[in-house]
mmCIF file with all atom_site columns, C-alpha atoms and ligand atoms in Angstrom:
data_model
loop_
_atom_site.group_PDB
_atom_site.id
_atom_site.type_symbol
_atom_site.label_atom_id
_atom_site.label_alt_id
_atom_site.label_comp_id
_atom_site.label_asym_id
_atom_site.label_entity_id
_atom_site.label_seq_id
_atom_site.pdbx_PDB_ins_code
_atom_site.Cartn_x
_atom_site.Cartn_y
_atom_site.Cartn_z
_atom_site.occupancy
_atom_site.B_iso_or_equiv
_atom_site.pdbx_formal_charge
_atom_site.auth_seq_id
_atom_site.auth_comp_id
_atom_site.auth_asym_id
_atom_site.auth_atom_id
_atom_site.pdbx_PDB_model_num
ATOM   1   C CA  . MET A 1 1   ? -5.442  -7.462  14.356 1.00 0.00 ? 1061 MET A CA  1
ATOM   2   C CA  . ASN A 1 2   ? -3.236  -7.197  10.905 1.00 0.00 ? 1062 ASN A CA  1
ATOM   3   C CA  . PHE A 1 3   ? -1.208  -9.802  9.477  1.00 0.00 ? 1063 PHE A CA  1
ATOM   4   C CA  . LEU A 1 4   ? 1.843   -8.376  11.914 1.00 0.00 ? 1064 LEU A CA  1
ATOM   5   C CA  . GLU A 1 5   ? -0.237  -8.728  15.006 1.00 0.00 ? 1065 GLU A CA  1
ATOM   6   C CA  . LYS A 1 6   ? -1.398  -12.363 14.067 1.00 0.00 ? 1066 LYS A CA  1
ATOM   7   C CA  . ARG A 1 7   ? 2.623   -13.246 14.154 1.00 0.00 ? 1067 ARG A CA  1
ATOM   8   C CA  . ILE A 1 8   ? 3.227   -12.044 17.041 1.00 0.00 ? 1068 ILE A CA  1
ATOM   9   C CA  . ILE A 1 9   ? 0.621   -13.428 18.659 1.00 0.00 ? 1069 ILE A CA  1
ATOM   10  C CA  . LYS A 1 10  ? 1.614   -16.900 17.145 1.00 0.00 ? 1070 LYS A CA  1
ATOM   11  C CA  . ASP A 1 11  ? 5.317   -16.399 17.449 1.00 0.00 ? 1071 ASP A CA  1
ATOM   12  C CA  . GLY A 1 12  ? 6.320   -14.335 19.927 1.00 0.00 ? 1072 GLY A CA  1
ATOM   13  C CA  . LYS A 1 13  ? 7.865   -14.967 23.590 1.00 0.00 ? 1073 LYS A CA  1
ATOM   14  C CA  . VAL A 1 14  ? 7.554   -12.280 26.122 1.00 0.00 ? 1074 VAL A CA  1
ATOM   15  C CA  . LEU A 1 15  ? 10.782  -12.477 27.731 1.00 0.00 ? 1075 LEU A CA  1
ATOM   16  C CA  . SER A 1 16  ? 9.492   -9.965  30.393 1.00 0.00 ? 1076 SER A CA  1
ATOM   17  C CA  . GLU A 1 17  ? 7.231   -6.842  31.105 1.00 0.00 ? 1077 GLU A CA  1
ATOM   18  C CA  . HIS A 1 18  ? 9.323   -4.807  29.102 1.00 0.00 ? 1078 HIS A CA  1
ATOM   19  C CA  . VAL A 1 19  ? 10.688  -7.016  26.058 1.00 0.00 ? 1079 VAL A CA  1
ATOM   20  C CA  . LEU A 1 20  ? 9.373   -9.445  23.468 1.00 0.00 ? 1080 LEU A CA  1
ATOM   21  C CA  . LYS A 1 21  ? 10.687  -11.937 21.255 1.00 0.00 ? 1081 LYS A CA  1
ATOM   22  C CA  . VAL A 1 22  ? 10.966  -12.639 17.742 1.00 0.00 ? 1082 VAL A CA  1
ATOM   23  C CA  . ASP A 1 23  ? 13.752  -14.810 16.809 1.00 0.00 ? 1083 ASP A CA  1
ATOM   24  C CA  . SER A 1 24  ? 11.243  -16.726 15.190 1.00 0.00 ? 1084 SER A CA  1
ATOM   25  C CA  . PHE A 1 25  ? 10.612  -14.694 11.821 1.00 0.00 ? 1085 PHE A CA  1
ATOM   26  C CA  . LEU A 1 26  ? 12.494  -11.769 12.934 1.00 0.00 ? 1086 LEU A CA  1
ATOM   27  C CA  . ASN A 1 27  ? 15.898  -10.868 14.735 1.00 0.00 ? 1087 ASN A CA  1
ATOM   28  C CA  . HIS A 1 28  ? 17.511  -14.472 14.040 1.00 0.00 ? 1088 HIS A CA  1
ATOM   29  C CA  . GLN A 1 29  ? 15.531  -16.700 11.381 1.00 0.00 ? 1089 GLN A CA  1
ATOM   30  C CA  . ILE A 1 30  ? 13.864  -14.082 9.499  1.00 0.00 ? 1090 ILE A CA  1
ATOM   31  C CA  . ASP A 1 31  ? 10.220  -15.737 7.373  1.00 0.00 ? 1091 ASP A CA  1
ATOM   32  C CA  . PRO A 1 32  ? 10.995  -13.414 3.866  1.00 0.00 ? 1092 PRO A CA  1
ATOM   33  C CA  . ASN A 1 33  ? 7.395   -13.402 3.308  1.00 0.00 ? 1093 ASN A CA  1
ATOM   34  C CA  . LEU A 1 34  ? 6.465   -11.462 6.260  1.00 0.00 ? 1094 LEU A CA  1
ATOM   35  C CA  . MET A 1 35  ? 9.601   -9.450  5.246  1.00 0.00 ? 1095 MET A CA  1
ATOM   36  C CA  . LEU A 1 36  ? 7.894   -8.951  1.788  1.00 0.00 ? 1096 LEU A CA  1
ATOM   37  C CA  . GLU A 1 37  ? 4.017   -7.629  2.910  1.00 0.00 ? 1097 GLU A CA  1
ATOM   38  C CA  . ILE A 1 38  ? 6.306   -5.330  5.586  1.00 0.00 ? 1098 ILE A CA  1
ATOM   39  C CA  . GLY A 1 39  ? 7.846   -3.331  3.585  1.00 0.00 ? 1099 GLY A CA  1
ATOM   40  C CA  . LYS A 1 40  ? 4.780   -2.973  0.859  1.00 0.00 ? 1100 LYS A CA  1
ATOM   41  C CA  . GLU A 1 41  ? 3.015   -1.813  4.201  1.00 0.00 ? 1101 GLU A CA  1
ATOM   42  C CA  . PHE A 1 42  ? 5.747   0.543   4.739  1.00 0.00 ? 1102 PHE A CA  1
ATOM   43  C CA  . ALA A 1 43  ? 5.862   2.013   0.953  1.00 0.00 ? 1103 ALA A CA  1
ATOM   44  C CA  . ASP A 1 44  ? 1.768   2.022   1.020  1.00 0.00 ? 1104 ASP A CA  1
ATOM   45  C CA  . ARG A 1 45  ? 1.718   4.716   3.620  1.00 0.00 ? 1105 ARG A CA  1
ATOM   46  C CA  . PHE A 1 46  ? 4.802   6.528   2.355  1.00 0.00 ? 1106 PHE A CA  1
ATOM   47  C CA  . ALA A 1 47  ? 3.987   5.788   -1.062 1.00 0.00 ? 1107 ALA A CA  1
ATOM   48  C CA  . ASN A 1 48  ? 2.986   10.608  -1.347 1.00 0.00 ? 1108 ASN A CA  1
ATOM   49  C CA  . ASP A 1 49  ? 6.540   10.964  0.016  1.00 0.00 ? 1109 ASP A CA  1
ATOM   50  C CA  . GLY A 1 50  ? 9.293   11.289  -2.723 1.00 0.00 ? 1110 GLY A CA  1
ATOM   51  C CA  . VAL A 1 51  ? 11.297  9.278   -0.528 1.00 0.00 ? 1111 VAL A CA  1
ATOM   52  C CA  . THR A 1 52  ? 14.750  8.961   -2.064 1.00 0.00 ? 1112 THR A CA  1
ATOM   53  C CA  . LYS A 1 53  ? 16.773  7.067   -0.017 1.00 0.00 ? 1113 LYS A CA  1
ATOM   54  C CA  . ILE A 1 54  ? 15.511  5.159   2.987  1.00 0.00 ? 1114 ILE A CA  1
ATOM   55  C CA  . VAL A 1 55  ? 17.972  4.149   5.797  1.00 0.00 ? 1115 VAL A CA  1
ATOM   56  C CA  . THR A 1 56  ? 18.031  1.816   8.581  1.00 0.00 ? 1116 THR A CA  1
ATOM   57  C CA  . ILE A 1 57  ? 20.484  -0.106  11.319 1.00 0.00 ? 1117 ILE A CA  1
ATOM   58  C CA  . GLU A 1 58  ? 21.937  -3.194  11.382 1.00 0.00 ? 1118 GLU A CA  1
ATOM   59  C CA  . SER A 1 59  ? 21.029  -6.173  11.845 1.00 0.00 ? 1119 SER A CA  1
ATOM   60  C CA  . SER A 1 60  ? 17.348  -6.536  12.653 1.00 0.00 ? 1120 SER A CA  1
ATOM   61  C CA  . GLY A 1 61  ? 16.165  -3.740  10.706 1.00 0.00 ? 1121 GLY A CA  1
ATOM   62  C CA  . ILE A 1 62  ? 17.066  -4.332  7.334  1.00 0.00 ? 1122 ILE A CA  1
ATOM   63  C CA  . ALA A 1 63  ? 15.078  -6.955  5.700  1.00 0.00 ? 1123 ALA A CA  1
ATOM   64  C CA  . PRO A 1 64  ? 12.847  -4.803  6.042  1.00 0.00 ? 1124 PRO A CA  1
ATOM   65  C CA  . ALA A 1 65  ? 13.947  -2.181  5.327  1.00 0.00 ? 1125 ALA A CA  1
ATOM   66  C CA  . VAL A 1 66  ? 14.804  -3.932  1.466  1.00 0.00 ? 1126 VAL A CA  1
ATOM   67  C CA  . MET A 1 67  ? 12.074  -4.361  1.228  1.00 0.00 ? 1127 MET A CA  1
ATOM   68  C CA  . ALA A 1 68  ? 10.239  -1.668  2.114  1.00 0.00 ? 1128 ALA A CA  1
ATOM   69  C CA  . GLY A 1 69  ? 13.026  -0.197  -0.386 1.00 0.00 ? 1129 GLY A CA  1
ATOM   70  C CA  . LEU A 1 70  ? 12.255  -2.674  -3.490 1.00 0.00 ? 1130 LEU A CA  1
ATOM   71  C CA  . PHE A 1 71  ? 8.581   -1.134  -3.428 1.00 0.00 ? 1131 PHE A CA  1
ATOM   72  C CA  . LEU A 1 72  ? 9.582   2.728   -3.331 1.00 0.00 ? 1132 LEU A CA  1
ATOM   73  C CA  . LYS A 1 73  ? 12.507  1.729   -5.881 1.00 0.00 ? 1133 LYS A CA  1
ATOM   74  C CA  . VAL A 1 74  ? 15.105  3.551   -3.588 1.00 0.00 ? 1134 VAL A CA  1
ATOM   75  C CA  . PRO A 1 75  ? 18.446  2.214   -2.389 1.00 0.00 ? 1135 PRO A CA  1
ATOM   76  C CA  . VAL A 1 76  ? 18.601  0.950   1.034  1.00 0.00 ? 1136 VAL A CA  1
ATOM   77  C CA  . VAL A 1 77  ? 21.811  2.650   3.577  1.00 0.00 ? 1137 VAL A CA  1
ATOM   78  C CA  . PHE A 1 78  ? 21.883  0.978   6.720  1.00 0.00 ? 1138 PHE A CA  1
ATOM   79  C CA  . ALA A 1 79  ? 23.753  2.320   9.408  1.00 0.00 ? 1139 ALA A CA  1
ATOM   80  C CA  . ARG A 1 80  ? 27.269  -0.294  11.080 1.00 0.00 ? 1140 ARG A CA  1
ATOM   81  C CA  . LYS A 1 81  ? 27.863  -0.536  14.498 1.00 0.00 ? 1141 LYS A CA  1
ATOM   82  C CA  . LYS A 1 82  ? 31.271  -0.961  14.627 1.00 0.00 ? 1142 LYS A CA  1
ATOM   83  C CA  . LYS A 1 83  ? 33.628  0.554   12.044 1.00 0.00 ? 1143 LYS A CA  1
ATOM   84  C CA  . SER A 1 84  ? 35.196  -2.143  9.583  1.00 0.00 ? 1144 SER A CA  1
ATOM   85  C CA  . LEU A 1 85  ? 37.847  -1.556  7.453  1.00 0.00 ? 1145 LEU A CA  1
ATOM   86  C CA  . THR A 1 86  ? 35.741  -1.092  3.992  1.00 0.00 ? 1146 THR A CA  1
ATOM   87  C CA  . LEU A 1 87  ? 33.715  1.324   5.826  1.00 0.00 ? 1147 LEU A CA  1
ATOM   88  C CA  . ASN A 1 88  ? 36.590  4.495   5.936  1.00 0.00 ? 1148 ASN A CA  1
ATOM   89  C CA  . GLY A 1 89  ? 36.107  7.959   4.673  1.00 0.00 ? 1149 GLY A CA  1
ATOM   90  C CA  . ASP A 1 90  ? 34.091  10.411  6.097  1.00 0.00 ? 1150 ASP A CA  1
ATOM   91  C CA  . LEU A 1 91  ? 31.689  8.859   8.634  1.00 0.00 ? 1151 LEU A CA  1
ATOM   92  C CA  . LEU A 1 92  ? 28.663  11.247  9.948  1.00 0.00 ? 1152 LEU A CA  1
ATOM   93  C CA  . THR A 1 93  ? 28.353  8.963   12.979 1.00 0.00 ? 1153 THR A CA  1
ATOM   94  C CA  . ALA A 1 94  ? 26.553  8.932   16.193 1.00 0.00 ? 1154 ALA A CA  1
ATOM   95  C CA  . SER A 1 95  ? 26.202  7.798   20.313 1.00 0.00 ? 1155 SER A CA  1
ATOM   96  C CA  . VAL A 1 96  ? 23.298  5.608   20.280 1.00 0.00 ? 1156 VAL A CA  1
ATOM   97  C CA  . HIS A 1 97  ? 22.238  3.733   23.896 1.00 0.00 ? 1157 HIS A CA  1
ATOM   98  C CA  . SER A 1 98  ? 21.086  -0.154  23.013 1.00 0.00 ? 1158 SER A CA  1
ATOM   99  C CA  . PHE A 1 99  ? 17.971  -1.491  25.138 1.00 0.00 ? 1159 PHE A CA  1
ATOM   100 C CA  . THR A 1 100 ? 18.837  -5.104  24.780 1.00 0.00 ? 1160 THR A CA  1
ATOM   101 C CA  . LYS A 1 101 ? 22.156  -4.912  24.726 1.00 0.00 ? 1161 LYS A CA  1
ATOM   102 C CA  . ASN A 1 102 ? 22.176  -2.551  27.404 1.00 0.00 ? 1162 ASN A CA  1
ATOM   103 C CA  . GLU A 1 103 ? 25.957  -1.630  25.193 1.00 0.00 ? 1163 GLU A CA  1
ATOM   104 C CA  . THR A 1 104 ? 26.418  2.277   23.397 1.00 0.00 ? 1164 THR A CA  1
ATOM   105 C CA  . ASN A 1 105 ? 27.809  2.019   20.463 1.00 0.00 ? 1165 ASN A CA  1
ATOM   106 C CA  . GLU A 1 106 ? 28.817  4.594   17.924 1.00 0.00 ? 1166 GLU A CA  1
ATOM   107 C CA  . ILE A 1 107 ? 27.088  3.473   14.401 1.00 0.00 ? 1167 ILE A CA  1
ATOM   108 C CA  . SER A 1 108 ? 28.299  5.336   11.904 1.00 0.00 ? 1168 SER A CA  1
ATOM   109 C CA  . ILE A 1 109 ? 26.937  5.990   7.684  1.00 0.00 ? 1169 ILE A CA  1
ATOM   110 C CA  . SER A 1 110 ? 29.602  7.260   5.551  1.00 0.00 ? 1170 SER A CA  1
ATOM   111 C CA  . LYS A 1 111 ? 28.166  10.172  4.100  1.00 0.00 ? 1171 LYS A CA  1
ATOM   112 C CA  . LYS A 1 112 ? 29.007  9.499   0.152  1.00 0.00 ? 1172 LYS A CA  1
ATOM   113 C CA  . TYR A 1 113 ? 25.407  7.642   -0.084 1.00 0.00 ? 1173 TYR A CA  1
ATOM   114 C CA  . VAL A 1 114 ? 22.946  10.134  1.691  1.00 0.00 ? 1174 VAL A CA  1
ATOM   115 C CA  . ASN A 1 115 ? 23.090  13.998  0.754  1.00 0.00 ? 1175 ASN A CA  1
ATOM   116 C CA  . LYS A 1 116 ? 20.899  16.981  1.250  1.00 0.00 ? 1176 LYS A CA  1
ATOM   117 C CA  . GLU A 1 117 ? 19.853  16.179  -1.862 1.00 0.00 ? 1177 GLU A CA  1
ATOM   118 C CA  . ASP A 1 118 ? 18.043  13.246  -0.246 1.00 0.00 ? 1178 ASP A CA  1
ATOM   119 C CA  . ARG A 1 119 ? 13.910  12.445  1.898  1.00 0.00 ? 1179 ARG A CA  1
ATOM   120 C CA  . VAL A 1 120 ? 14.371  10.065  4.187  1.00 0.00 ? 1180 VAL A CA  1
ATOM   121 C CA  . LEU A 1 121 ? 13.012  7.014   5.402  1.00 0.00 ? 1181 LEU A CA  1
ATOM   122 C CA  . ILE A 1 122 ? 14.380  5.831   9.085  1.00 0.00 ? 1182 ILE A CA  1
ATOM   123 C CA  . ILE A 1 123 ? 13.606  2.032   8.848  1.00 0.00 ? 1183 ILE A CA  1
ATOM   124 C CA  . ASP A 1 124 ? 13.966  0.099   12.059 1.00 0.00 ? 1184 ASP A CA  1
ATOM   125 C CA  . ASP A 1 125 ? 12.613  -3.024  13.754 1.00 0.00 ? 1185 ASP A CA  1
ATOM   126 C CA  . PHE A 1 126 ? 11.839  -1.840  17.629 1.00 0.00 ? 1186 PHE A CA  1
ATOM   127 C CA  . LEU A 1 127 ? 10.639  0.781   19.089 1.00 0.00 ? 1187 LEU A CA  1
ATOM   128 C CA  . ALA A 1 128 ? 11.330  1.298   22.509 1.00 0.00 ? 1188 ALA A CA  1
ATOM   129 C CA  . ASN A 1 129 ? 13.296  3.744   24.759 1.00 0.00 ? 1189 ASN A CA  1
ATOM   130 C CA  . GLY A 1 130 ? 13.467  5.987   20.911 1.00 0.00 ? 1190 GLY A CA  1
ATOM   131 C CA  . GLN A 1 131 ? 17.707  5.770   21.031 1.00 0.00 ? 1191 GLN A CA  1
ATOM   132 C CA  . ALA A 1 132 ? 18.155  3.467   17.663 1.00 0.00 ? 1192 ALA A CA  1
ATOM   133 C CA  . ALA A 1 133 ? 16.160  6.332   15.278 1.00 0.00 ? 1193 ALA A CA  1
ATOM   134 C CA  . LEU A 1 134 ? 16.588  8.967   17.636 1.00 0.00 ? 1194 LEU A CA  1
ATOM   135 C CA  . GLY A 1 135 ? 21.183  8.578   16.588 1.00 0.00 ? 1195 GLY A CA  1
ATOM   136 C CA  . LEU A 1 136 ? 19.739  8.059   12.866 1.00 0.00 ? 1196 LEU A CA  1
ATOM   137 C CA  . VAL A 1 137 ? 17.607  11.283  12.753 1.00 0.00 ? 1197 VAL A CA  1
ATOM   138 C CA  . ASP A 1 138 ? 20.818  12.842  13.667 1.00 0.00 ? 1198 ASP A CA  1
ATOM   139 C CA  . ILE A 1 139 ? 23.147  10.587  11.067 1.00 0.00 ? 1199 ILE A CA  1
ATOM   140 C CA  . VAL A 1 140 ? 20.736  11.773  7.961  1.00 0.00 ? 1200 VAL A CA  1
ATOM   141 C CA  . GLN A 1 141 ? 19.992  15.428  9.422  1.00 0.00 ? 1201 GLN A CA  1
ATOM   142 C CA  . GLN A 1 142 ? 24.101  15.641  9.666  1.00 0.00 ? 1202 GLN A CA  1
ATOM   143 C CA  . SER A 1 143 ? 24.246  15.049  5.778  1.00 0.00 ? 1203 SER A CA  1
ATOM   144 C CA  . GLY A 1 144 ? 21.379  17.618  5.554  1.00 0.00 ? 1204 GLY A CA  1
ATOM   145 C CA  . ALA A 1 145 ? 18.878  15.711  4.104  1.00 0.00 ? 1205 ALA A CA  1
ATOM   146 C CA  . LYS A 1 146 ? 15.123  16.055  5.145  1.00 0.00 ? 1206 LYS A CA  1
ATOM   147 C CA  . VAL A 1 147 ? 13.490  12.983  7.196  1.00 0.00 ? 1207 VAL A CA  1
ATOM   148 C CA  . LYS A 1 148 ? 10.504  12.001  5.667  1.00 0.00 ? 1208 LYS A CA  1
ATOM   149 C CA  . GLY A 1 149 ? 8.866   10.453  9.045  1.00 0.00 ? 1209 GLY A CA  1
ATOM   150 C CA  . ILE A 1 150 ? 10.265  6.858   10.480 1.00 0.00 ? 1210 ILE A CA  1
ATOM   151 C CA  . GLY A 1 151 ? 9.000   3.091   10.135 1.00 0.00 ? 1211 GLY A CA  1
ATOM   152 C CA  . ILE A 1 152 ? 8.903   1.249   12.427 1.00 0.00 ? 1212 ILE A CA  1
ATOM   153 C CA  . VAL A 1 153 ? 8.300   -3.069  12.457 1.00 0.00 ? 1213 VAL A CA  1
ATOM   154 C CA  . ILE A 1 154 ? 7.018   -2.958  16.123 1.00 0.00 ? 1214 ILE A CA  1
ATOM   155 C CA  . GLU A 1 155 ? 6.522   -0.094  18.007 1.00 0.00 ? 1215 GLU A CA  1
ATOM   156 C CA  . LYS A 1 156 ? 6.283   -0.987  22.187 1.00 0.00 ? 1216 LYS A CA  1
ATOM   157 C CA  . SER A 1 157 ? 4.131   2.473   23.202 1.00 0.00 ? 1217 SER A CA  1
ATOM   158 C CA  . PHE A 1 158 ? 4.013   1.901   26.782 1.00 0.00 ? 1218 PHE A CA  1
ATOM   159 C CA  . GLN A 1 159 ? 8.070   3.202   26.665 1.00 0.00 ? 1219 GLN A CA  1
ATOM   160 C CA  . GLN A 1 160 ? 9.157   7.101   25.765 1.00 0.00 ? 1220 GLN A CA  1
ATOM   161 C CA  . GLY A 1 161 ? 10.136  6.970   21.790 1.00 0.00 ? 1221 GLY A CA  1
ATOM   162 C CA  . THR A 1 162 ? 7.008   7.286   20.405 1.00 0.00 ? 1222 THR A CA  1
ATOM   163 C CA  . GLN A 1 163 ? 6.701   10.855  22.566 1.00 0.00 ? 1223 GLN A CA  1
ATOM   164 C CA  . ILE A 1 164 ? 10.000  11.831  22.383 1.00 0.00 ? 1224 ILE A CA  1
ATOM   165 C CA  . LEU A 1 165 ? 9.677   11.425  18.545 1.00 0.00 ? 1225 LEU A CA  1
ATOM   166 C CA  . THR A 1 166 ? 6.618   12.423  18.019 1.00 0.00 ? 1226 THR A CA  1
ATOM   167 C CA  . LYS A 1 167 ? 7.786   15.476  20.592 1.00 0.00 ? 1227 LYS A CA  1
ATOM   168 C CA  . GLN A 1 168 ? 10.195  15.940  17.484 1.00 0.00 ? 1228 GLN A CA  1
ATOM   169 C CA  . GLY A 1 169 ? 7.655   16.864  14.871 1.00 0.00 ? 1229 GLY A CA  1
ATOM   170 C CA  . LEU A 1 170 ? 8.861   13.331  12.815 1.00 0.00 ? 1230 LEU A CA  1
ATOM   171 C CA  . ARG A 1 171 ? 5.935   10.864  11.486 1.00 0.00 ? 1231 ARG A CA  1
ATOM   172 C CA  . ILE A 1 172 ? 5.969   7.808   13.252 1.00 0.00 ? 1232 ILE A CA  1
ATOM   173 C CA  . GLU A 1 173 ? 5.124   4.931   11.624 1.00 0.00 ? 1233 GLU A CA  1
ATOM   174 C CA  . SER A 1 174 ? 4.216   1.294   13.032 1.00 0.00 ? 1234 SER A CA  1
ATOM   175 C CA  . ILE A 1 175 ? 2.374   -1.927  11.984 1.00 0.00 ? 1235 ILE A CA  1
ATOM   176 C CA  . ALA A 1 176 ? 2.105   -3.441  15.067 1.00 0.00 ? 1236 ALA A CA  1
ATOM   177 C CA  . ARG A 1 177 ? 1.939   -1.470  18.706 1.00 0.00 ? 1237 ARG A CA  1
ATOM   178 C CA  . ILE A 1 178 ? 2.155   -3.152  21.760 1.00 0.00 ? 1238 ILE A CA  1
ATOM   179 C CA  . ALA A 1 179 ? 0.603   -1.326  24.495 1.00 0.00 ? 1239 ALA A CA  1
ATOM   180 C CA  . SER A 1 180 ? 1.347   -3.616  27.503 1.00 0.00 ? 1240 SER A CA  1
ATOM   181 C CA  . LEU A 1 181 ? 3.184   -7.212  27.820 1.00 0.00 ? 1241 LEU A CA  1
ATOM   182 C CA  . GLU A 1 182 ? 1.743   -7.532  31.550 1.00 0.00 ? 1242 GLU A CA  1
ATOM   183 C CA  . ASN A 1 183 ? 1.179   -10.749 32.602 1.00 0.00 ? 1243 ASN A CA  1
ATOM   184 C CA  . GLY A 1 184 ? 3.175   -11.958 29.481 1.00 0.00 ? 1244 GLY A CA  1
ATOM   185 C CA  . GLU A 1 185 ? 0.477   -11.897 27.240 1.00 0.00 ? 1245 GLU A CA  1
ATOM   186 C CA  . VAL A 1 186 ? 0.959   -8.636  24.189 1.00 0.00 ? 1246 VAL A CA  1
ATOM   187 C CA  . THR A 1 187 ? -1.684  -6.308  24.025 1.00 0.00 ? 1247 THR A CA  1
ATOM   188 C CA  . PHE A 1 188 ? -1.960  -3.984  21.082 1.00 0.00 ? 1248 PHE A CA  1
ATOM   189 C CA  . ILE A 1 189 ? -3.217  -0.219  20.849 1.00 0.00 ? 1249 ILE A CA  1
ATOM   190 C CA  . ASN A 1 190 ? -5.633  -1.053  19.035 1.00 0.00 ? 1250 ASN A CA  1
ATOM   191 C CA  . GLU A 1 191 ? -7.690  -3.967  20.992 1.00 0.00 ? 1251 GLU A CA  1
ATOM   192 C CA  . LYS A 1 192 ? -7.719  -1.814  23.332 1.00 0.00 ? 1252 LYS A CA  1
ATOM   193 C CA  . VAL A 1 193 ? -9.144  1.229   22.447 1.00 0.00 ? 1253 VAL A CA  1
ATOM   194 C CA  . GLU A 1 194 ? -11.969 -1.092  21.268 1.00 0.00 ? 1254 GLU A CA  1
HETATM 195 P P1  . 5GP B 2 .   ? 15.229  1.695   21.822 1.00 0.00 ? 2762 5GP B P1  1
HETATM 196 O O1  . 5GP B 2 .   ? 16.820  2.170   20.764 1.00 0.00 ? 2762 5GP B O1  1
HETATM 197 O O2  . 5GP B 2 .   ? 14.526  2.151   21.013 1.00 0.00 ? 2762 5GP B O2  1
HETATM 198 O O3  . 5GP B 2 .   ? 15.688  1.964   22.760 1.00 0.00 ? 2762 5GP B O3  1
HETATM 199 O O4  . 5GP B 2 .   ? 15.621  0.607   20.900 1.00 0.00 ? 2762 5GP B O4  1
HETATM 200 C C1  . 5GP B 2 .   ? 15.448  -0.461  19.821 1.00 0.00 ? 2762 5GP B C1  1
HETATM 201 C C2  . 5GP B 2 .   ? 15.687  -0.677  19.469 1.00 0.00 ? 2762 5GP B C2  1
HETATM 202 O O5  . 5GP B 2 .   ? 16.787  -1.422  20.260 1.00 0.00 ? 2762 5GP B O5  1
HETATM 203 C C3  . 5GP B 2 .   ? 16.013  -2.059  18.079 1.00 0.00 ? 2762 5GP B C3  1
HETATM 204 O O6  . 5GP B 2 .   ? 16.779  -1.578  17.025 1.00 0.00 ? 2762 5GP B O6  1
HETATM 205 C C4  . 5GP B 2 .   ? 16.253  -3.778  18.532 1.00 0.00 ? 2762 5GP B C4  1
HETATM 206 O O7  . 5GP B 2 .   ? 17.194  -3.835  17.799 1.00 0.00 ? 2762 5GP B O7  1
HETATM 207 C C5  . 5GP B 2 .   ? 15.977  -2.934  20.173 1.00 0.00 ? 2762 5GP B C5  1
HETATM 208 N N1  . 5GP B 2 .   ? 14.659  -3.277  21.126 1.00 0.00 ? 2762 5GP B N1  1
HETATM 209 C C6  . 5GP B 2 .   ? 14.074  -3.082  21.830 1.00 0.00 ? 2762 5GP B C6  1
HETATM 210 N N2  . 5GP B 2 .   ? 13.411  -3.707  22.434 1.00 0.00 ? 2762 5GP B N2  1
HETATM 211 C C7  . 5GP B 2 .   ? 12.865  -5.227  21.771 1.00 0.00 ? 2762 5GP B C7  1
HETATM 212 C C8  . 5GP B 2 .   ? 12.334  -6.370  22.386 1.00 0.00 ? 2762 5GP B C8  1
HETATM 213 O O8  . 5GP B 2 .   ? 11.322  -6.072  22.752 1.00 0.00 ? 2762 5GP B O8  1
HETATM 214 N N3  . 5GP B 2 .   ? 12.872  -6.968  21.732 1.00 0.00 ? 2762 5GP B N3  1
HETATM 215 C C9  . 5GP B 2 .   ? 13.813  -7.087  20.633 1.00 0.00 ? 2762 5GP B C9  1
HETATM 216 N N4  . 5GP B 2 .   ? 13.690  -8.182  20.374 1.00 0.00 ? 2762 5GP B N4  1
HETATM 217 N N5  . 5GP B 2 .   ? 14.585  -5.820  19.995 1.00 0.00 ? 2762 5GP B N5  1
HETATM 218 C C10 . 5GP B 2 .   ? 14.372  -4.933  20.806 1.00 0.00 ? 2762 5GP B C10 1
#
């Protein structure tokens, strides 16, 4: 088990066969040291990809994305889920259905911050059915920039996201890969193979 998988076993709560709660270190309270380690891991995995920008989505993608940006020495842009007064001018938008909230949001990024010269690493906290990641890919592609890959903190490999994104030729790098949440237990992909 890697550092994140150990932390999930220690502090994660299985809410159902489909949902894992990690409020104590990622989704509500945030552990900065863990975020630093996650950021370093993403930076190592994408070290040779010429990444010029990281794109994530508010709110839980921001902490790991900022840490990855620190190590890769590139700026981080987060897509907003609600239009704000300060987010005006030319926007790139996509529609994203949220797995946990069961609602659809129009997400947006200002055209100012992603352009066709960029090579983008997309980062998010969870990968479930892939809708958030697909929305971000859509926005980045609208800008003319190239998607170099997708960094996921926790991938639930038993849901559809991984397959959908891989089929589109997108590279996914997930730090923890969950094979199952059955019987209230977290089983990781690596454990299953062993
Ligand atoms: P997707 O768009 O891949 O279906 O879902 C990804 C988004 O849903 C993530 O950004 C995350 O916020 C949320 N999410 C999906 N599954 C889980 C889960 O098991 N636990 C938590 N805490 N969030 C999840």
